[in-house]
Short mmCIF file of C-alpha atoms in Angstrom, two decimals:
data_model
loop_
_atom_site.label_atom_id
_atom_site.label_comp_id
_atom_site.label_asym_id
_atom_site.label_seq_id
_atom_site.Cartn_x
_atom_site.Cartn_y
_atom_site.Cartn_z
CA UNK L 1 -8.43 30.21 6.26
CA UNK L 2 -7.98 27.73 3.40
CA UNK L 3 -4.66 26.40 4.75
CA UNK L 4 -6.10 26.09 8.25
CA UNK L 5 -9.11 24.16 6.95
CA UNK L 6 -6.83 21.98 4.80
CA UNK L 7 -4.55 21.25 7.78
CA UNK L 8 -7.47 20.34 10.06
CA UNK L 9 -9.12 18.12 7.46
CA UNK L 10 -5.81 16.44 6.60
CA UNK L 11 -5.05 15.81 10.28
CA UNK L 12 -8.54 14.38 10.87
CA UNK L 13 -8.33 12.04 7.89
CA UNK L 14 -4.81 10.90 8.80
CA UNK L 15 -5.80 10.24 12.42
CA UNK L 16 -8.86 8.29 11.32
CA UNK L 17 -6.84 6.19 8.90
CA UNK L 18 -4.25 5.36 11.57
CA UNK L 19 -6.95 4.49 14.10
CA UNK L 20 -8.65 2.17 11.58
CA UNK L 21 -5.33 0.59 10.74
CA UNK L 22 -4.72 -0.31 14.40
CA UNK L 23 -8.24 -1.28 15.43
CA UNK L 24 -9.65 -3.27 12.50
CA UNK L 25 -8.63 -6.86 11.65
CA UNK L 26 -7.72 -5.90 8.09
CA UNK L 27 -5.58 -3.01 9.29
CA UNK L 28 -3.77 -5.24 11.80
CA UNK L 29 -3.12 -7.80 9.08
CA UNK L 30 -1.70 -5.14 6.75
CA UNK L 31 0.54 -3.79 9.53
CA UNK L 32 1.99 -7.19 10.35
CA UNK L 33 5.28 -7.82 8.61
CA UNK L 34 5.40 -11.05 6.62
CA UNK L 35 7.44 -13.65 8.44
CA UNK L 36 10.81 -14.43 6.90
CA UNK L 37 12.70 -17.51 8.04
CA UNK L 38 16.38 -16.72 8.57
CA UNK L 39 19.61 -18.59 9.30
CA UNK L 40 22.79 -16.84 10.38
CA UNK L 41 26.12 -18.02 8.98
CA UNK L 42 28.74 -17.80 11.70
CA UNK L 43 29.06 -18.49 15.38
CA UNK L 44 31.00 -15.35 16.22
CA UNK L 45 30.03 -12.78 18.88
CA UNK L 46 28.82 -10.63 15.97
CA UNK L 47 26.47 -13.45 14.90
CA UNK L 48 25.19 -13.83 18.47
CA UNK L 49 24.54 -10.08 18.63
CA UNK L 50 22.62 -10.25 15.33
CA UNK L 51 20.54 -13.15 16.66
CA UNK L 52 19.75 -11.19 19.82
CA UNK L 53 18.69 -8.17 17.74
CA UNK L 54 16.38 -10.30 15.58
CA UNK L 55 14.81 -11.92 18.65
CA UNK L 56 14.30 -8.58 20.40
CA UNK L 57 12.58 -7.08 17.36
CA UNK L 58 10.14 -9.77 16.28
CA UNK L 59 7.87 -7.10 14.81
CA UNK L 60 10.41 -6.83 11.98
CA UNK L 61 9.11 -10.18 10.76
CA UNK L 62 12.25 -12.32 11.05
CA UNK L 63 12.05 -15.82 12.56
CA UNK L 64 15.49 -17.15 13.39
CA UNK L 65 15.76 -20.84 12.56
CA UNK L 66 19.34 -21.21 13.77
CA UNK L 67 23.03 -20.73 13.09
CA UNK L 68 25.17 -22.22 10.35
CA UNK L 69 28.56 -23.22 11.70
CA UNK L 70 31.70 -22.57 9.71
CA UNK L 71 33.26 -25.83 10.91
CA UNK L 72 31.52 -29.20 10.68
CA UNK L 73 31.83 -29.94 14.39
CA UNK L 74 30.12 -26.72 15.61
CA UNK L 75 26.91 -28.08 17.16
CA UNK L 76 26.43 -26.45 20.58
CA UNK L 77 23.64 -23.85 20.77
CA UNK L 78 24.57 -20.18 20.95
CA UNK L 79 22.44 -18.06 23.26
CA UNK L 80 19.78 -20.77 23.18
CA UNK L 81 19.65 -20.88 19.37
CA UNK L 82 20.67 -24.18 17.73
CA UNK L 83 23.36 -24.69 15.13
CA UNK L 84 21.30 -26.29 12.35
CA UNK L 85 24.03 -27.17 9.84
CA UNK L 86 27.52 -26.21 8.67
CA UNK L 87 28.58 -24.15 5.65
CA UNK L 88 29.55 -27.16 3.55
CA UNK L 89 26.06 -28.64 3.89
CA UNK L 90 24.14 -25.34 3.61
CA UNK L 91 23.00 -25.75 -0.03
CA UNK L 92 21.52 -29.18 0.72
CA UNK L 93 19.94 -27.82 3.91
CA UNK L 94 18.30 -25.01 1.92
CA UNK L 95 16.84 -27.51 -0.54
CA UNK L 96 15.21 -29.50 2.28
CA UNK L 97 14.19 -26.67 4.62
CA UNK L 98 12.18 -23.52 4.04
CA UNK L 99 14.57 -20.60 4.49
CA UNK L 100 13.92 -17.14 3.05
CA UNK L 101 17.17 -15.39 3.93
CA UNK L 102 20.73 -16.22 4.88
CA UNK L 103 22.52 -13.59 6.93
CA UNK L 104 26.30 -13.82 6.98
CA UNK L 105 27.94 -12.55 10.15
CA UNK L 106 31.60 -13.34 9.62
CA UNK L 107 34.76 -11.27 9.43
CA UNK L 108 35.54 -9.98 5.93
CA UNK L 109 38.62 -12.19 5.82
CA UNK L 110 36.36 -15.28 5.78
CA UNK L 111 33.80 -13.88 3.34
CA UNK L 112 35.76 -14.84 0.20
CA UNK L 113 35.61 -18.51 1.25
CA UNK L 114 31.81 -18.37 0.98
CA UNK L 115 31.63 -17.31 -2.68
CA UNK L 116 30.44 -20.72 -3.92
CA UNK L 117 27.99 -21.09 -1.04
CA UNK L 118 26.51 -17.64 -1.72
CA UNK L 119 26.19 -18.49 -5.42
CA UNK L 120 24.34 -21.71 -4.51
CA UNK L 121 21.99 -19.76 -2.22
CA UNK L 122 21.13 -17.46 -5.09
CA UNK L 123 20.55 -20.44 -7.41
CA UNK L 124 18.05 -21.85 -4.90
CA UNK L 125 16.34 -18.45 -4.65
CA UNK L 126 17.42 -17.51 -1.14
CA UNK L 127 18.36 -13.89 -0.41
CA UNK L 128 21.80 -13.42 1.14
CA UNK L 129 22.62 -10.49 3.41
CA UNK L 130 26.05 -9.68 4.80
CA UNK L 131 26.51 -7.92 8.12
CA UNK L 132 28.95 -5.12 7.44
CA UNK L 133 31.37 -4.52 10.25
CA UNK L 134 34.74 -4.27 8.52
CA UNK L 135 36.17 -2.24 11.37
CA UNK L 136 34.33 -3.24 14.57
CA UNK L 137 35.88 -0.44 16.65
CA UNK L 138 34.55 2.24 14.26
CA UNK L 139 30.90 3.21 14.02
CA UNK L 140 30.68 4.76 10.55
CA UNK L 141 27.60 5.47 8.51
CA UNK L 142 27.45 2.67 5.94
CA UNK L 143 25.95 2.95 2.49
CA UNK L 144 26.11 0.64 -0.51
CA UNK L 145 25.45 2.13 -3.93
CA UNK L 146 25.79 0.84 -7.47
CA UNK L 147 28.46 2.31 -9.70
CA UNK L 148 28.06 0.76 -13.14
CA UNK L 149 28.16 -3.00 -12.61
CA UNK L 150 29.98 -2.73 -9.27
CA UNK L 151 28.70 -2.13 -5.74
CA UNK L 152 30.59 0.52 -3.79
CA UNK L 153 30.65 0.36 0.01
CA UNK L 154 30.94 3.79 1.60
CA UNK L 155 32.08 4.21 5.21
CA UNK L 156 31.54 7.82 6.19
CA UNK L 157 32.24 9.54 9.51
CA UNK L 158 29.81 12.30 8.55
CA UNK L 159 26.31 12.38 7.04
CA UNK L 160 25.91 11.01 3.53
CA UNK L 161 22.45 12.39 2.70
CA UNK L 162 22.41 15.80 0.96
CA UNK L 163 20.57 17.85 3.60
CA UNK L 164 22.62 16.69 6.63
CA UNK L 165 25.78 17.09 4.53
CA UNK L 166 24.76 20.66 3.67
CA UNK L 167 24.18 21.39 7.37
CA UNK L 168 27.59 19.91 8.24
CA UNK L 169 29.28 22.12 5.66
CA UNK L 170 27.47 25.20 6.97
CA UNK L 171 28.68 24.37 10.50
CA UNK L 172 32.25 23.75 9.31
#
């Protein structure tokens, strides 16, 4: 009887809290994700796909300002989104324009060329994210974890988390 009463009371309180969260102005404000202004470095199909994903999921709180071209002459819009600057002028652009995050959607072979630009973004206080697709034809589970002072990228064909891994081993 105690567990039944506990379960009913817990369910009632949880339902009430969720209802209040959706129906009251304060609850709606707390649910809304803070808007983060984003630019995407790259004009590749991968960058266009990232832009489409951000636009389709506006509830995530990202507002796409535009693309950053790798070459100076890249100016034509991609999927209706403008190219706002090029990589060489990105640090100056970030000093003049409010940008919260820079998302890099380039092949890994071009990533090393951006080291100075990424360092300048960090100096200005802008978060940098890198879209990880080292092998576009593979769909691995991706995890980044610290190992001492290094970050290790793990590409796993099977579950990484302990419980799914245990289940996989039981099935094997």
